[in-house]
XYZ file of C-alpha atoms in Angstrom:
392
model
C 29.240 -26.265 16.219
C 28.375 -26.452 12.543
C 31.062 -24.824 10.253
C 30.231 -22.814 7.164
C 32.194 -23.206 3.944
C 32.840 -27.037 4.306
C 30.408 -29.448 2.622
C 28.866 -31.820 5.331
C 28.338 -35.432 4.353
C 24.986 -36.282 2.853
C 22.035 -37.390 4.853
C 22.003 -40.690 3.072
C 25.686 -41.320 3.831
C 25.162 -40.770 7.511
C 21.826 -42.603 7.740
C 20.156 -39.452 8.941
C 16.907 -37.642 7.888
C 17.560 -35.344 4.956
C 17.406 -31.424 4.849
C 17.192 -29.394 7.907
C 16.159 -32.269 10.136
C 19.713 -33.661 9.762
C 21.283 -30.331 10.399
C 19.128 -30.074 13.620
C 20.144 -33.437 14.765
C 23.850 -32.592 14.310
C 23.535 -29.359 16.264
C 21.644 -31.130 18.966
C 24.421 -33.828 19.268
C 26.839 -30.980 19.608
C 25.006 -29.311 22.557
C 22.680 -26.936 20.657
C 18.885 -26.960 21.007
C 16.287 -25.334 18.711
C 14.416 -22.575 20.408
C 12.243 -21.319 17.466
C 11.657 -22.557 13.842
C 9.973 -21.045 10.977
C 9.939 -21.147 7.068
C 11.058 -18.434 4.700
C 12.817 -17.758 1.457
C 16.389 -16.913 2.079
C 18.313 -14.220 0.365
C 21.877 -12.689 0.503
C 23.176 -9.372 -0.661
C 25.169 -9.373 -3.956
C 28.840 -8.977 -2.871
C 29.727 -7.157 -6.203
C 26.917 -4.539 -6.171
C 26.002 -4.539 -2.433
C 22.596 -3.579 -3.513
C 20.867 -6.512 -5.279
C 19.447 -9.443 -3.467
C 20.620 -13.172 -4.563
C 18.302 -15.867 -3.748
C 20.028 -18.516 -1.679
C 17.239 -20.995 -1.708
C 14.892 -21.990 -4.672
C 12.039 -22.349 -2.313
C 11.026 -21.721 1.345
C 13.375 -23.505 3.726
C 13.482 -23.888 7.473
C 15.100 -21.180 9.568
C 15.670 -21.929 13.184
C 17.163 -20.217 16.330
C 19.648 -22.532 18.081
C 21.122 -21.930 21.659
C 24.519 -23.475 22.584
C 24.488 -24.067 26.405
C 28.243 -24.831 26.493
C 29.306 -21.599 24.859
C 26.124 -19.610 25.993
C 25.605 -18.271 22.474
C 22.701 -18.243 19.903
C 22.803 -18.766 16.253
C 20.432 -18.516 13.154
C 20.873 -21.666 11.058
C 19.228 -22.760 7.822
C 20.064 -25.613 5.550
C 18.745 -26.234 1.888
C 19.309 -29.828 1.373
C 23.032 -30.617 2.160
C 24.041 -26.963 1.962
C 24.125 -24.592 5.037
C 22.865 -21.220 3.669
C 22.656 -19.378 7.004
C 25.071 -19.734 9.989
C 24.839 -16.585 11.774
C 26.004 -16.125 15.351
C 23.879 -13.443 17.104
C 25.671 -10.580 18.874
C 24.192 -7.616 20.813
C 25.352 -5.227 17.930
C 23.044 -6.876 15.323
C 19.769 -5.384 14.230
C 16.856 -7.032 12.355
C 15.082 -4.449 10.142
C 11.726 -4.796 8.497
C 11.982 -3.369 4.961
C 8.435 -4.402 3.904
C 5.422 -6.057 5.306
C 6.761 -9.598 4.411
C 10.602 -8.940 4.268
C 13.356 -8.454 6.778
C 17.101 -8.317 6.869
C 20.052 -8.289 9.258
C 23.934 -7.756 8.559
C 26.404 -10.307 9.880
C 29.968 -8.588 10.026
C 31.658 -12.064 10.748
C 30.247 -13.485 7.491
C 30.681 -10.229 5.716
C 27.197 -10.440 4.203
C 23.554 -9.259 4.732
C 20.860 -11.956 5.085
C 17.347 -11.421 3.895
C 14.181 -13.433 4.628
C 10.981 -13.294 2.758
C 7.920 -14.768 4.891
C 4.622 -15.825 3.546
C 2.772 -13.590 6.031
C 3.394 -10.369 8.156
C 2.523 -12.224 11.217
C 5.415 -14.679 10.723
C 7.782 -11.797 10.111
C 6.677 -10.155 13.311
C 7.209 -13.262 15.358
C 10.674 -13.682 13.770
C 11.751 -10.185 14.667
C 10.499 -10.333 18.164
C 12.358 -13.595 18.633
C 15.438 -11.836 17.295
C 15.176 -9.016 19.713
C 14.611 -11.475 22.511
C 17.695 -13.547 21.495
C 19.709 -10.263 21.102
C 18.820 -9.200 24.680
C 19.885 -12.680 25.846
C 23.094 -12.637 24.014
C 23.830 -9.308 25.643
C 23.026 -10.533 28.991
C 25.301 -13.428 28.455
C 28.058 -11.198 27.355
C 27.697 -9.038 30.410
C 27.642 -11.983 32.701
C 30.805 -13.470 31.289
C 32.527 -10.118 31.666
C 31.504 -10.023 35.307
C 32.574 -13.564 35.723
C 36.172 -12.687 34.330
C 36.333 -9.731 36.323
C 35.370 -11.740 39.436
C 37.729 -14.590 38.642
C 40.570 -12.056 38.073
C 39.903 -10.238 41.317
C 39.553 -13.512 43.209
C 42.986 -14.597 41.687
C 44.454 -11.395 42.722
C 43.035 -11.751 46.365
C 44.263 -15.495 46.496
C 47.620 -14.336 45.174
C 47.901 -11.669 48.028
C 46.724 -14.195 50.690
C 49.329 -16.579 49.427
C 52.186 -13.932 49.601
C 51.002 -12.883 53.026
C 51.108 -16.537 54.230
C 54.685 -16.976 52.762
C 55.814 -13.875 54.496
C 54.052 -15.101 57.672
C 56.365 -18.296 57.446
C 59.407 -16.071 57.370
C 58.908 -14.776 60.829
C 61.545 -14.416 63.540
C 63.240 -17.514 65.083
C 61.264 -17.246 68.293
C 58.193 -17.634 66.646
C 59.565 -20.517 64.589
C 60.933 -22.265 67.662
C 57.696 -22.007 69.464
C 56.075 -23.571 66.522
C 58.526 -26.245 66.269
C 57.878 -27.449 69.832
C 54.675 -29.164 68.740
C 54.284 -32.679 67.864
C 54.540 -34.152 64.256
C 50.798 -34.956 64.613
C 50.099 -31.452 65.167
C 52.233 -30.388 62.317
C 50.334 -32.674 59.991
C 47.025 -31.613 61.321
C 47.798 -27.875 60.836
C 49.844 -28.217 57.588
C 47.419 -30.505 55.557
C 44.398 -28.275 55.264
C 46.572 -25.215 54.307
C 48.323 -27.165 51.681
C 44.983 -28.460 50.267
C 43.624 -24.815 50.377
C 46.660 -23.565 48.544
C 46.351 -26.448 45.947
C 42.628 -25.580 45.337
C 43.638 -21.905 45.063
C 46.375 -22.868 42.602
C 43.972 -24.896 40.528
C 41.523 -22.119 40.584
C 44.187 -19.628 39.334
C 45.352 -22.026 36.768
C 41.731 -22.526 35.394
C 41.133 -18.682 35.555
C 44.470 -18.144 33.686
C 43.501 -20.757 31.113
C 40.130 -19.292 30.620
C 41.491 -15.819 30.402
C 44.001 -17.002 27.787
C 41.382 -18.744 25.793
C 39.159 -15.699 26.130
C 42.145 -13.561 24.906
C 42.774 -15.949 21.860
C 38.953 -15.747 21.066
C 38.916 -11.978 21.390
C 42.050 -11.787 19.331
C 40.390 -13.896 16.714
C 37.268 -11.819 16.749
C 39.351 -8.641 16.682
C 41.111 -9.967 13.648
C 37.981 -10.988 11.903
C 36.542 -7.435 12.710
C 39.644 -6.078 11.307
C 39.445 -7.973 8.130
C 35.702 -7.317 7.693
C 36.438 -3.625 8.317
C 39.205 -3.789 5.670
C 36.677 -5.371 3.278
C 33.983 -2.824 4.008
C 36.474 -0.090 3.442
C 37.463 -1.411 0.192
C 33.745 -1.940 -0.627
C 33.086 1.687 0.484
C 35.867 2.906 -1.765
C 34.652 0.856 -4.719
C 31.132 2.165 -4.043
C 32.550 5.677 -3.909
C 34.391 5.299 -7.190
C 31.187 3.655 -8.732
C 29.221 6.644 -7.461
C 31.653 9.030 -9.174
C 31.471 7.021 -12.296
C 27.602 7.034 -12.042
C 27.523 10.694 -11.386
C 29.659 11.232 -14.569
C 27.344 9.069 -16.511
C 24.305 10.694 -14.977
C 25.695 14.235 -15.932
C 26.378 13.116 -19.519
C 23.028 11.460 -19.731
C 21.368 14.668 -18.336
C 23.042 17.031 -20.991
C 22.144 14.351 -23.680
C 18.582 14.542 -22.176
C 18.502 18.125 -22.265
C 19.624 18.182 -25.946
C 16.959 15.716 -26.795
C 14.303 17.582 -25.089
C 15.334 20.729 -27.067
C 15.105 18.692 -30.147
C 11.781 17.226 -29.228
C 10.406 20.666 -28.498
C 11.567 21.879 -31.840
C 9.979 18.946 -33.436
C 6.793 19.486 -31.550
C 6.658 23.161 -32.712
C 7.099 21.991 -36.384
C 4.382 19.268 -35.816
C 2.059 22.053 -34.463
C 2.693 24.192 -37.298
C 2.049 21.232 -39.791
C -1.074 20.357 -37.690
C -2.273 24.117 -37.998
C -1.829 23.965 -41.763
C -3.479 20.676 -42.106
C -6.457 22.218 -40.259
C -6.480 25.257 -42.425
C -6.493 23.215 -45.487
C -9.235 20.962 -44.111
C -11.369 24.099 -43.354
C -10.733 25.474 -46.965
C -11.693 22.219 -48.396
C -14.954 21.952 -46.373
C -15.698 25.621 -47.209
C -15.116 24.929 -50.941
C -17.319 21.794 -50.776
C -20.235 24.000 -48.997
C -19.861 26.688 -51.667
C -20.019 23.911 -54.427
C -23.213 22.577 -52.821
C -24.669 26.178 -52.495
C -23.904 26.676 -56.143
C -25.625 23.459 -57.172
C -28.747 24.604 -55.029
C -28.799 28.060 -56.585
C -28.657 26.548 -60.072
C -31.594 24.159 -59.138
C -33.455 27.265 -57.826
C -32.791 29.159 -61.038
C -34.005 26.368 -63.214
C -37.088 26.161 -61.203
C -37.658 29.931 -61.562
C -37.245 29.559 -65.277
C -39.755 26.761 -65.390
C -42.102 28.944 -63.287
C -41.464 31.899 -65.699
C -42.882 29.927 -68.463
C -46.178 29.295 -66.790
C -46.519 32.835 -65.467
C -49.264 33.742 -68.219
C -51.366 30.855 -67.290
C -51.111 31.844 -63.648
C -52.205 35.403 -64.565
C -55.248 34.177 -66.305
C -56.043 31.829 -63.473
C -55.562 34.756 -60.986
C -58.026 36.870 -62.952
C -60.625 34.183 -62.800
C -59.860 33.544 -59.196
C -60.324 37.369 -58.441
C -63.680 37.316 -60.218
C -64.760 34.352 -58.151
C -63.404 36.104 -55.198
C -65.544 39.109 -55.869
C -68.613 36.978 -56.310
C -67.883 35.285 -53.109
C -67.542 38.521 -51.213
C -71.010 39.702 -52.399
C -72.523 36.424 -51.233
C -70.602 36.847 -47.947
C -72.053 40.267 -47.574
C -75.590 38.885 -48.128
C -74.976 36.011 -45.678
C -73.747 38.620 -43.077
C -77.053 40.603 -43.528
C -78.921 37.420 -43.149
C -76.925 36.618 -39.893
C -77.651 40.017 -38.484
C -81.332 39.509 -38.967
C -81.234 36.001 -37.603
C -79.344 37.549 -34.439
C -81.991 40.242 -33.873
C -84.797 37.556 -34.208
C -82.714 35.408 -31.664
C -82.467 38.294 -29.386
C -86.124 39.067 -29.635
C -86.859 35.278 -28.897
C -84.718 35.436 -25.800
C -86.324 38.304 -24.498
C -89.783 36.737 -25.058
C -88.559 33.591 -23.360
C -87.385 35.670 -20.259
C -90.812 37.331 -20.069
C -92.545 34.068 -20.319
C -90.375 32.571 -17.520
C -91.043 35.469 -15.248
C -94.801 35.142 -15.888
C -94.598 31.337 -15.468
C -92.831 31.764 -12.274
C -95.366 34.154 -11.041
C -98.141 31.931 -12.081
C -96.339 28.941 -10.154
C -96.062 31.166 -6.987
C -99.825 31.977 -7.140
C -100.517 28.286 -7.795
C -98.338 27.233 -4.781
C -100.393 29.594 -2.657
C -103.618 28.294 -3.873
C -102.618 24.735 -3.225
C -101.596 25.678 0.374
C -104.987 27.344 0.931
C -106.615 24.183 -0.465
C -104.551 22.047 1.775
C -105.551 24.079 4.818
C -109.176 24.001 3.808
C -108.952 20.211 3.560
C -107.500 19.925 6.881
C -110.241 22.000 8.403
C -112.817 19.956 6.684
C -111.227 16.728 8.083
C -111.246 18.249 11.663
C -115.005 19.150 11.269
C -115.793 15.697 10.145
C -114.018 14.243 13.139
C -115.908 16.460 15.496
C -119.161 15.544 14.022
């Protein structure tokens, strides 16, 4: 498997393709096969603050899932040039969390860090999360199978050991049984003893293999336990540091809050003073506007007074003109009365003419009616004459 922390030889030195292709070739040579590949921007949590993200790659790099058939394990691997930036073995306890539409993260207790991936689209993030869940379930299933295999091998070794002890006790039977078995020929002894020894040898080999596997598993579990203890210790120290930093920030927050309250009080006082100044400014502005209005009114009044003075000088002329106008008005009134009398007489004449016209109209209408009757009679008379002429 590819190790983290050691610089692998450059691709040009090995004669391999650069970047993630070279890492994939190395992992294939060691028994690992890629099962899923995508591209994303890689981030790691800042170990000092445990809050901020630190970019592990300057641009989007290849991120792949690898399956190790020899160890039956899954890993996420990403390489930026000649630097391995992600080498995370997936365990059933890991969880991939979507923190936004295009960003996800997971914690690796063995590496004592948190990895973050920024994808160009939400669809790629969803595919990666689904694959993570699938690989997680597969890792859990592989762990359960390995435990079942270990339990089965231990039970089988115990059964084989009990059968061996039983056979050894069976060999130590009384002399009569031993004598009866000795009476056989050497060929029979060889034919009966050979398969039993081969079976015992195979059982011993199986026990040795199970013991070696259990010891290797114990060592592996011890190393995992030690790494977990170390990560727990680091996490506890980080937790203590975060608690201390929280207390420090709480004190700073309380101090900032007090200072903020004081500044707010000062700001309120200044706002009140500013409001009073603004009110005084408004009053002064109103007074100045009123003063300007009064000055304009005074100027208007002076102009009116000057005009009245000028008009007072021409009052005698106006009086004489008024007298002449009044005389002319009297004469005009007399003429108006005469004209009114004439209008009355004309109206009476018009009324008489209208009456005469109505009488004439009635007489004319009567005459026309009589004329229509005479014309009808003449028409009838003419028709009679025409009939007589026809008869003759």
